[in-house]
Amino acid sequence: MEKLIDKGDEWEGLLKGELLKKTDGMLTRPFVIIGFSYLSGQLFAIYFGAGVAMIATMLGFCVFLSSLLVESTRCKRVIPIVLLSFISAVGIYSFSFCNCFDQVKRFIGKDAIISGTICELPYEAYGKHYYVVTADSIGNEDCAKPIKIRISSEEAIFADVYDRIKTRVRLFEPENKKGFSPKIRYASKGILMLGFLNDYENTTVTPGSERPLYYWALKCKTAMMQSIRILLPEKYASLADGILFGDKSGLDDQVKTAFTDSGIYHLFAVSGAHMAIIAQFLFLALKFLKIKKWAALGATIGIFGFMLITGFAPAVARSGIMSIIYMLGIFFNKKSDSLNSLGFAVFLLTALNPFAAGDIGFLLSVSATLGIILLSKHIEKFIFDKLKKYSKINSIIRCIISVSAVSIAAILFSLPISIFVFNKISLIAIITNILVYFSITILIICTLLASIFFFLKPFIFLAEICALIAGVSLNYITSCVDIVNKFPLATVPVNQPFVLIWFAGSLLILAIALIFYKNAHLMKAAGVLSSIILSCGILSYQLVNRNVIKLSVLDVGDGVSVILTNSKNAAVFSCGGDKFRARDYLSDFGVKNLDFMFLPGFSDNEARFAKRFSEICEPGCVILPKSKNDKEDLAVNVSNKNIHYFDSDVYVNFWGNISAKMQRKGGKVWTKIKVNDISILICPHNADAGEISSEYLTCDFVIFNKIPKNIDKIYSIYAILSENKEDYRDNLKKVLLSDKIPLTTAGDGAVQLEFKEKEKVCIRRCK
């Protein structure tokens, strides 16, 4: 990658204020200011919302006019340009948000017949089929402008990209919350609504008459992915598709979690590294023409083709634009400025798409590239200078150091975004990136060649050779991931106070070092001090939370999911509601082993996602009530070899001081957990407390989704309601009348009980 990036003295220049110096009254790098100011404005607007963005636009415009009136700021030009770029991004976002979502607001929550064109390749994930449709009519109305909708379906529809479809769907909006919500992430892809198809009989599909260039690019992508699936084993083919094309639909959650924990999940976001490898390969392969210019032009065409195949995702477009600028610089004998090229790419993409900053892949790509441009050369020089004292550096060590410097620089600059998105820090990310760097280069080139040679019958043997090399590379990469993830403290959850303290402290130290910058020693001291703060935080966290037991009632909407954790072990009681909340909770808290899964029944509120969850987490033991048709129930709900059934009662003791007993009465299963001397009762859905044994009725906490009949017979201090925001107010009154202290999820986050000492419980809210 570093060959495509001009690693001049940008960092040194930035520290000395020389990056933005003037030449003949003009800034040498105008797009650095414009692009990153515009991106900052978009990020501000996304995080604080359209309402705040509108106010900020008006205030910012006043400040901008004031800066023009002050001679000192007007002459420098930098401040007015920054202000104008910032407020333009904020204002355009605010206008676009209102304009886009106001036109779809009236359709939310309704069943409607939509008619439109399938504009992306259909795909399957999590047992459902997905279709992105550009709708030109909804209900009985023609849309003023096409509206992009992502439709999900339990059954496959026999439709291809650019086919016309007419069907009835239930329309709803993606989850909307402050900051980088799913609503904004979908909007960054142009999708404004989601829909669920529930009328298969009246769904009509008509072959499309239009066949634009993008259609043929998508068909080419489909053919290449199919060839990879033929040439490689299934488990490797999905990985190869994900790394080469960014198609994650074939990856299971275990793979995604493993790659995230090891710090190389960025491989599934086609961005700078992929584009640099492909561009450099094309450039070197075309050099046989003996004319460097034509090799650069051919590489430019190849880069554009790859951008087209991968769908012009923001991260791909950013890296593609930079690579094209570099190649065109070679063609016209002009040296490109990597930092200014990055600024231009950022400005172009954010100006064309007011929601572009909501794409996490784009932000990771920009931040990592900025880190490489500004920092990698200096890290490399620092390591060289230290090692020269001890031995002569040969070419292999020099190459390893160069790769390490690039990885460290990219990881450091993308760290804030990784923390914000993944809620964890991978302490082994640098090691893993160094281990897999060369194999990723080989994998991308060999997979690309294999998918091309596959269709050239005389050269199909070359496709098989390339596929063999790609398979060996994938085997090596997955082995590295498995090994490094076994390291203790491989990942650290960031939802702990010490991580936020470390992050804030590191930013403060860096700011002080930049303000008082005189030489490199101050920056080194800042880095060492930041590492010491992080190490102390991790150690203190481990000591304080050693053997601390936590019981969390997750905020899963309509259903109950309860997770008990002890260090790196966990037990799940009930699997109702949103499956992703339970999965994300275990991942965020670094839980590696799911020892038990207790299922009280097979209703949606108790076991809606039990099968999927058991596949993701692989519980050591599943305990569930025996059914008259247990084979059918098991096939629908759970998938695990170590399954234990019970008829009426079951008692389990685990982790030394924890017990769980379940009792079936009237077709309902009640669960009572005892931690130290604190007892927690989990009520089944639509239960009657008058039917259960008296030993279950006395507890410290009672948990339910729907209030049980005869709740007055349950003697507890607290009642935890796991329910939707719409339902909790009425139930809150009933709980208060039963002389219990109510605690509720209701969209506000999980309720967590922390058991530190005997008969002592801390109650927390866990977002």
XYZ file of N, CA and C in Angstrom, residues 565-728:
492
model
N -23.211 -13.684 33.964
C -21.795 -13.762 33.587
C -20.904 -13.794 34.818
N -19.782 -14.484 34.661
C -18.760 -14.563 35.704
C -17.411 -14.599 35.008
N -16.714 -13.442 34.980
C -15.463 -13.294 34.238
C -15.725 -13.591 32.762
N -15.154 -14.676 32.225
C -15.290 -14.984 30.803
C -16.339 -16.053 30.522
N -17.130 -16.423 31.531
C -18.136 -17.461 31.368
C -19.528 -16.851 31.441
N -20.500 -17.553 30.830
C -21.855 -17.017 30.805
C -22.874 -18.146 30.777
N -24.072 -17.821 31.266
C -25.231 -18.706 31.178
C -26.411 -17.850 30.735
N -27.205 -18.372 29.797
C -28.343 -17.634 29.252
C -29.631 -18.272 29.747
N -30.540 -17.432 30.246
C -31.855 -17.882 30.695
C -32.907 -17.202 29.821
N -33.520 -17.948 28.937
C -34.534 -17.431 28.021
C -33.876 -16.697 26.867
N -34.442 -16.834 25.677
C -33.869 -16.239 24.459
C -34.946 -15.531 23.655
N -35.725 -14.683 24.307
C -36.773 -13.949 23.598
C -36.274 -12.619 23.086
N -37.086 -11.986 22.239
C -36.757 -10.646 21.760
C -35.689 -10.634 20.693
N -34.904 -9.582 20.711
C -33.907 -9.318 19.678
C -32.644 -10.138 19.917
N -32.308 -11.024 18.953
C -31.150 -11.908 19.132
C -29.835 -11.155 19.132
N -29.794 -10.033 18.418
C -28.533 -9.309 18.291
C -28.114 -8.673 19.618
N -29.083 -8.322 20.469
C -28.740 -7.708 21.750
C -27.975 -8.695 22.631
N -28.441 -9.943 22.662
C -27.752 -10.953 23.469
C -26.373 -11.245 22.917
N -26.280 -11.388 21.588
C -24.987 -11.658 20.964
C -24.013 -10.512 21.211
N -24.488 -9.277 21.006
C -23.624 -8.111 21.177
C -23.210 -7.934 22.632
N -24.093 -8.285 23.556
C -23.759 -8.159 24.976
C -22.586 -9.073 25.331
N -22.657 -10.324 24.906
C -21.575 -11.264 25.193
C -20.270 -10.817 24.543
N -20.390 -10.307 23.318
C -19.195 -9.843 22.611
C -18.598 -8.609 23.275
N -19.454 -7.656 23.662
C -18.979 -6.403 24.263
C -18.258 -6.638 25.586
N -18.701 -7.643 26.338
C -18.097 -7.903 27.634
C -17.021 -8.979 27.571
N -16.631 -9.357 26.363
C -15.507 -10.273 26.193
C -15.770 -11.675 26.709
N -17.040 -12.100 26.710
C -17.376 -13.443 27.190
C -17.007 -14.465 26.125
N -16.176 -15.426 26.478
C -15.678 -16.412 25.526
C -16.453 -17.730 25.570
N -16.981 -18.079 26.738
C -17.601 -19.399 26.907
C -19.041 -19.263 27.375
N -19.955 -19.863 26.635
C -21.348 -19.949 27.060
C -21.559 -21.350 27.621
N -21.589 -21.443 28.954
C -21.655 -22.753 29.609
C -23.036 -23.380 29.523
N -24.081 -22.566 29.772
C -25.448 -23.108 29.834
C -26.413 -22.216 29.053
N -27.421 -22.880 28.481
C -28.576 -22.181 27.939
C -29.824 -22.840 28.511
N -30.549 -22.094 29.334
C -31.782 -22.585 29.946
C -32.963 -22.035 29.154
N -33.767 -22.926 28.560
C -34.941 -22.497 27.807
C -36.203 -22.899 28.554
N -36.991 -21.929 29.018
C -38.211 -22.278 29.748
C -39.345 -22.745 28.846
N -39.267 -22.476 27.549
C -40.333 -22.890 26.640
C -39.979 -22.562 25.216
N -40.970 -22.703 24.327
C -40.721 -22.521 22.903
C -41.496 -21.349 22.307
N -42.095 -20.511 23.136
C -42.823 -19.355 22.607
C -41.835 -18.308 22.101
N -42.347 -17.376 21.296
C -41.491 -16.324 20.754
C -40.871 -15.475 21.848
N -41.599 -15.284 22.932
C -41.089 -14.451 24.020
C -39.965 -15.122 24.798
N -39.857 -16.453 24.680
C -38.868 -17.190 25.456
C -37.776 -17.829 24.598
N -38.077 -18.143 23.331
C -37.105 -18.906 22.531
C -37.126 -18.534 21.055
N -37.492 -17.299 20.766
C -37.616 -16.895 19.368
C -36.321 -17.122 18.591
N -35.190 -16.821 19.245
C -33.912 -16.913 18.545
C -32.980 -17.931 19.197
N -33.568 -18.925 19.836
C -32.744 -19.916 20.533
C -31.858 -20.695 19.565
N -32.422 -21.122 18.444
C -31.640 -21.909 17.482
C -30.480 -21.085 16.937
N -30.788 -19.864 16.510
C -29.741 -19.018 15.941
C -28.683 -18.676 16.986
N -29.136 -18.399 18.197
C -28.216 -18.014 19.261
C -27.316 -19.178 19.658
N -27.882 -20.388 19.661
C -27.072 -21.560 20.015
C -26.017 -21.836 18.950
N -26.328 -21.506 17.692
C -25.347 -21.682 16.622
C -24.228 -20.656 16.735
N -24.583 -19.444 17.146
C -23.584 -18.378 17.272
C -22.634 -18.661 18.427
N -23.206 -19.032 19.579
C -22.420 -19.096 20.815
C -22.001 -20.504 21.224
N -22.586 -21.531 20.622
C -22.239 -22.922 20.931
C -22.230 -23.197 22.431
N -23.401 -23.209 23.079
C -23.447 -23.464 24.526
C -22.964 -24.866 24.868
N -22.326 -24.961 26.022
C -21.841 -26.262 26.466
C -22.967 -27.209 26.820
N -24.093 -26.666 27.293
C -25.224 -27.501 27.698
C -26.521 -26.714 27.504
N -27.526 -27.363 26.908
C -28.848 -26.753 26.723
C -29.852 -27.536 27.559
N -30.616 -26.824 28.394
C -31.611 -27.459 29.269
C -32.980 -26.905 28.899
N -33.915 -27.798 28.580
C -35.230 -27.355 28.150
C -36.284 -28.390 28.512
N -37.556 -27.963 28.600
C -38.622 -28.901 28.977
C -38.920 -29.892 27.859
N -39.320 -31.085 28.270
C -39.649 -32.119 27.290
C -41.003 -31.795 26.668
N -41.061 -31.995 25.344
C -42.295 -31.705 24.618
C -42.847 -32.989 24.038
N -44.152 -32.984 23.768
C -44.751 -34.156 23.141
C -44.159 -34.377 21.754
N -43.765 -33.300 21.150
C -43.145 -33.392 19.826
C -41.789 -32.700 19.884
N -40.914 -33.224 20.781
C -39.663 -32.531 21.043
C -38.733 -32.500 19.832
N -38.827 -33.476 18.953
C -37.958 -33.457 17.776
C -38.277 -32.255 16.886
N -39.597 -32.015 16.701
C -39.997 -30.882 15.875
C -39.620 -29.567 16.554
N -39.902 -29.483 17.871
C -39.570 -28.266 18.610
C -38.070 -28.005 18.578
N -37.298 -29.075 18.738
C -35.841 -28.945 18.766
C -35.317 -28.481 17.411
N -35.870 -29.051 16.349
C -35.412 -28.675 15.016
C -35.703 -27.207 14.728
N -36.810 -26.703 15.276
C -37.188 -25.316 15.022
C -36.404 -24.360 15.902
N -36.118 -24.752 17.126
C -35.625 -23.792 18.106
C -34.167 -23.915 18.515
N -33.641 -25.117 18.658
C -32.263 -25.230 19.122
C -31.479 -26.210 18.272
N -30.188 -26.024 18.269
C -29.298 -26.918 17.523
C -28.061 -27.148 18.369
N -28.015 -28.243 19.125
C -26.874 -28.523 19.987
C -26.917 -29.989 20.386
N -25.762 -30.606 20.440
C -25.717 -32.030 20.771
C -25.949 -32.284 22.250
N -25.434 -31.413 23.112
C -25.509 -31.644 24.556
C -26.792 -31.044 25.112
N -27.916 -31.733 24.880
C -29.230 -31.231 25.286
C -29.797 -32.132 26.377
N -30.328 -31.513 27.428
C -30.952 -32.252 28.533
C -32.405 -31.803 28.681
N -33.322 -32.789 28.689
C -34.741 -32.498 28.837
C -35.169 -32.773 30.275
N -36.234 -32.092 30.706
C -36.817 -32.406 32.013
C -38.339 -32.421 31.880
N -38.985 -33.228 32.738
C -40.448 -33.359 32.698
C -41.129 -32.294 33.544
N -40.782 -32.266 34.835
C -41.474 -31.328 35.734
C -40.512 -30.405 36.471
N -39.364 -30.958 36.936
C -38.415 -30.149 37.704
C -36.991 -30.457 37.268
N -36.115 -29.456 37.438
C -34.691 -29.659 37.215
C -33.923 -28.712 38.134
N -32.765 -29.200 38.614
C -31.929 -28.382 39.498
C -30.481 -28.466 39.016
N -29.840 -27.303 38.848
C -28.459 -27.254 38.370
C -27.656 -26.349 39.285
N -26.479 -26.844 39.711
C -25.555 -26.028 40.505
C -24.284 -25.821 39.685
N -23.836 -24.568 39.553
C -22.643 -24.314 38.737
C -21.880 -23.119 39.287
N -20.623 -23.010 38.888
C -19.707 -21.945 39.290
C -19.558 -21.842 40.811
N -19.855 -22.919 41.513
C -19.611 -22.949 42.951
C -20.736 -22.431 43.806
N -21.187 -21.182 43.573
C -22.160 -20.568 44.474
C -23.436 -20.137 43.764
N -23.724 -20.748 42.608
C -24.927 -20.374 41.851
C -25.758 -21.624 41.598
N -27.058 -21.474 41.780
C -27.968 -22.584 41.499
C -29.138 -22.072 40.668
N -29.683 -22.970 39.858
C -30.846 -22.640 39.042
C -31.796 -23.819 39.074
N -33.046 -23.547 39.355
C -34.046 -24.616 39.317
C -35.234 -24.158 38.480
N -35.790 -25.120 37.747
C -36.915 -24.832 36.862
C -38.056 -25.783 37.188
N -39.271 -25.265 37.174
C -40.445 -26.087 37.489
C -41.531 -25.828 36.458
N -42.098 -26.915 35.963
C -43.185 -26.802 34.982
C -44.524 -27.003 35.676
N -45.398 -26.001 35.508
C -46.744 -26.050 36.070
C -47.727 -25.489 35.054
N -48.755 -26.265 34.768
C -49.771 -25.788 33.836
C -49.226 -25.462 32.460
N -48.218 -26.226 32.022
C -47.633 -25.983 30.712
C -46.659 -24.817 30.677
N -46.436 -24.147 31.827
C -45.509 -23.019 31.907
C -44.320 -23.399 32.781
N -43.139 -22.862 32.439
C -41.921 -23.180 33.179
C -41.420 -21.929 33.899
N -41.279 -22.045 35.228
C -40.761 -20.967 36.056
C -39.287 -21.257 36.376
N -38.485 -20.210 36.409
C -37.046 -20.367 36.661
C -36.652 -19.519 37.863
N -35.961 -20.151 38.812
C -35.483 -19.412 39.987
C -33.968 -19.567 40.093
N -33.284 -18.439 40.107
C -31.824 -18.410 40.188
C -31.422 -17.900 41.555
N -30.396 -18.516 42.123
C -29.896 -18.075 43.419
C -28.398 -17.798 43.309
N -28.018 -16.546 43.566
C -26.618 -16.123 43.553
C -26.277 -15.661 44.965
N -25.305 -16.338 45.583
C -25.049 -16.123 47.018
C -26.355 -16.360 47.757
N -26.904 -15.376 48.418
C -28.198 -15.557 49.087
C -29.281 -14.691 48.457
N -29.043 -14.222 47.252
C -30.012 -13.397 46.532
C -30.730 -14.272 45.515
N -32.055 -14.205 45.482
C -32.836 -15.042 44.574
C -33.565 -14.190 43.537
N -33.624 -14.733 42.317
C -34.252 -14.046 41.186
C -35.226 -15.008 40.525
N -36.454 -14.580 40.326
C -37.486 -15.400 39.700
C -37.783 -14.875 38.299
N -37.717 -15.765 37.301
C -38.071 -15.405 35.921
C -39.416 -16.048 35.602
N -40.405 -15.209 35.309
C -41.762 -15.698 35.063
C -41.951 -16.039 33.586
N -42.695 -17.095 33.286
C -42.998 -17.416 31.884
C -44.028 -16.439 31.317
N -44.209 -16.484 30.024
C -45.128 -15.581 29.337
C -46.574 -15.943 29.661
N -47.382 -14.929 29.989
C -48.811 -15.115 30.299
C -49.027 -16.186 31.371
N -48.281 -16.071 32.476
C -48.333 -17.087 33.533
C -49.301 -16.680 34.644
N -49.588 -17.657 35.516
C -50.448 -17.434 36.682
C -49.659 -17.825 37.923
N -49.377 -16.841 38.790
C -48.581 -17.101 39.992
C -49.302 -18.015 40.967
N -50.599 -18.190 40.782
C -51.346 -19.075 41.670
C -51.072 -20.539 41.424
N -50.407 -20.884 40.310
C -50.174 -22.279 39.970
C -48.824 -22.803 40.446
N -47.891 -21.936 40.786
C -46.533 -22.350 41.094
C -46.378 -22.701 42.569
N -45.393 -23.531 42.876
C -45.129 -23.928 44.259
C -44.747 -22.715 45.097
N -45.058 -22.792 46.369
C -44.827 -21.649 47.268
C -43.347 -21.298 47.400
N -42.443 -22.289 47.238
C -41.006 -22.014 47.373
C -40.496 -21.062 46.293
N -41.234 -20.946 45.176
C -40.839 -20.043 44.101
C -41.358 -18.624 44.329
N -42.337 -18.457 45.184
C -43.033 -17.180 45.302
C -42.278 -16.142 46.117
N -41.288 -16.571 46.883
C -40.505 -15.624 47.684
C -39.145 -15.410 47.026
N -38.864 -14.160 46.677
C -37.611 -13.847 45.986
C -37.264 -12.377 46.214
N -36.083 -11.996 45.802
C -35.655 -10.594 45.908
C -36.002 -9.810 44.643
N -35.899 -10.482 43.488
C -36.213 -9.852 42.205
C -37.125 -10.781 41.416
N -38.101 -10.208 40.725
C -38.934 -10.971 39.814
C -38.839 -10.317 38.435
N -38.683 -11.156 37.398
C -38.505 -10.666 36.030
C -39.635 -11.212 35.157
N -40.244 -10.347 34.350
C -41.297 -10.816 33.453
C -41.450 -9.874 32.268
N -42.094 -10.412 31.220
C -42.431 -9.614 30.044
C -43.879 -9.133 30.132
N -44.784 -10.025 30.418
C -46.185 -9.697 30.674
C -46.484 -9.982 32.143
N -47.179 -9.073 32.796
C -47.429 -9.227 34.230
C -48.228 -10.502 34.495
N -47.713 -11.394 35.367
C -48.427 -12.644 35.660
C -49.743 -12.367 36.397
N -50.689 -13.263 36.224
C -51.908 -13.195 37.032
C -51.547 -13.470 38.494
N -52.288 -12.883 39.407
C -52.038 -13.048 40.856
C -50.613 -12.635 41.233
N -50.158 -11.533 40.669
C -48.801 -11.069 40.970
C -48.635 -10.744 42.449
N -49.727 -10.448 43.133
C -49.659 -10.148 44.569
C -49.139 -11.324 45.380
N -49.254 -12.542 44.836
C -48.773 -13.720 45.568
C -47.257 -13.874 45.511
N -46.609 -13.107 44.611
C -45.145 -13.141 44.521
C -44.583 -12.096 45.464
N -43.816 -12.547 46.459
C -43.253 -11.637 47.462
C -41.820 -11.284 47.062
N -41.682 -10.128 46.456
C -40.358 -9.675 46.034
C -40.213 -8.184 46.311
N -38.960 -7.733 46.376
C -38.698 -6.317 46.622
C -38.752 -5.542 45.314
N -38.132 -6.106 44.260
C -38.048 -5.430 42.970
C -38.758 -6.252 41.901
N -39.314 -5.552 40.910
C -39.887 -6.190 39.724
C -39.228 -5.574 38.498
N -38.637 -6.433 37.641
C -37.956 -5.961 36.434
C -38.821 -6.293 35.230
N -39.268 -5.265 34.518
C -40.123 -5.433 33.355
C -39.283 -5.376 32.083
N -39.321 -6.447 31.293
C -38.625 -6.485 30.013
C -39.677 -6.350 28.917
N -39.818 -5.143 28.370
C -40.910 -4.888 27.437
C -40.618 -3.703 26.539
N -41.551 -3.447 25.615
C -41.409 -2.324 24.701
C -41.711 -1.014 25.402
N -41.229 0.061 24.794
C -41.451 1.389 25.351
C -42.939 1.740 25.353
N -43.676 1.203 24.358
C -45.089 1.554 24.228
C -45.945 0.953 25.331
N -45.498 -0.166 25.936
C -46.356 -0.901 26.876
C -46.047 -0.652 28.348
N -44.895 -0.054 28.640
C -44.442 -0.111 30.019
C -45.218 0.796 30.972
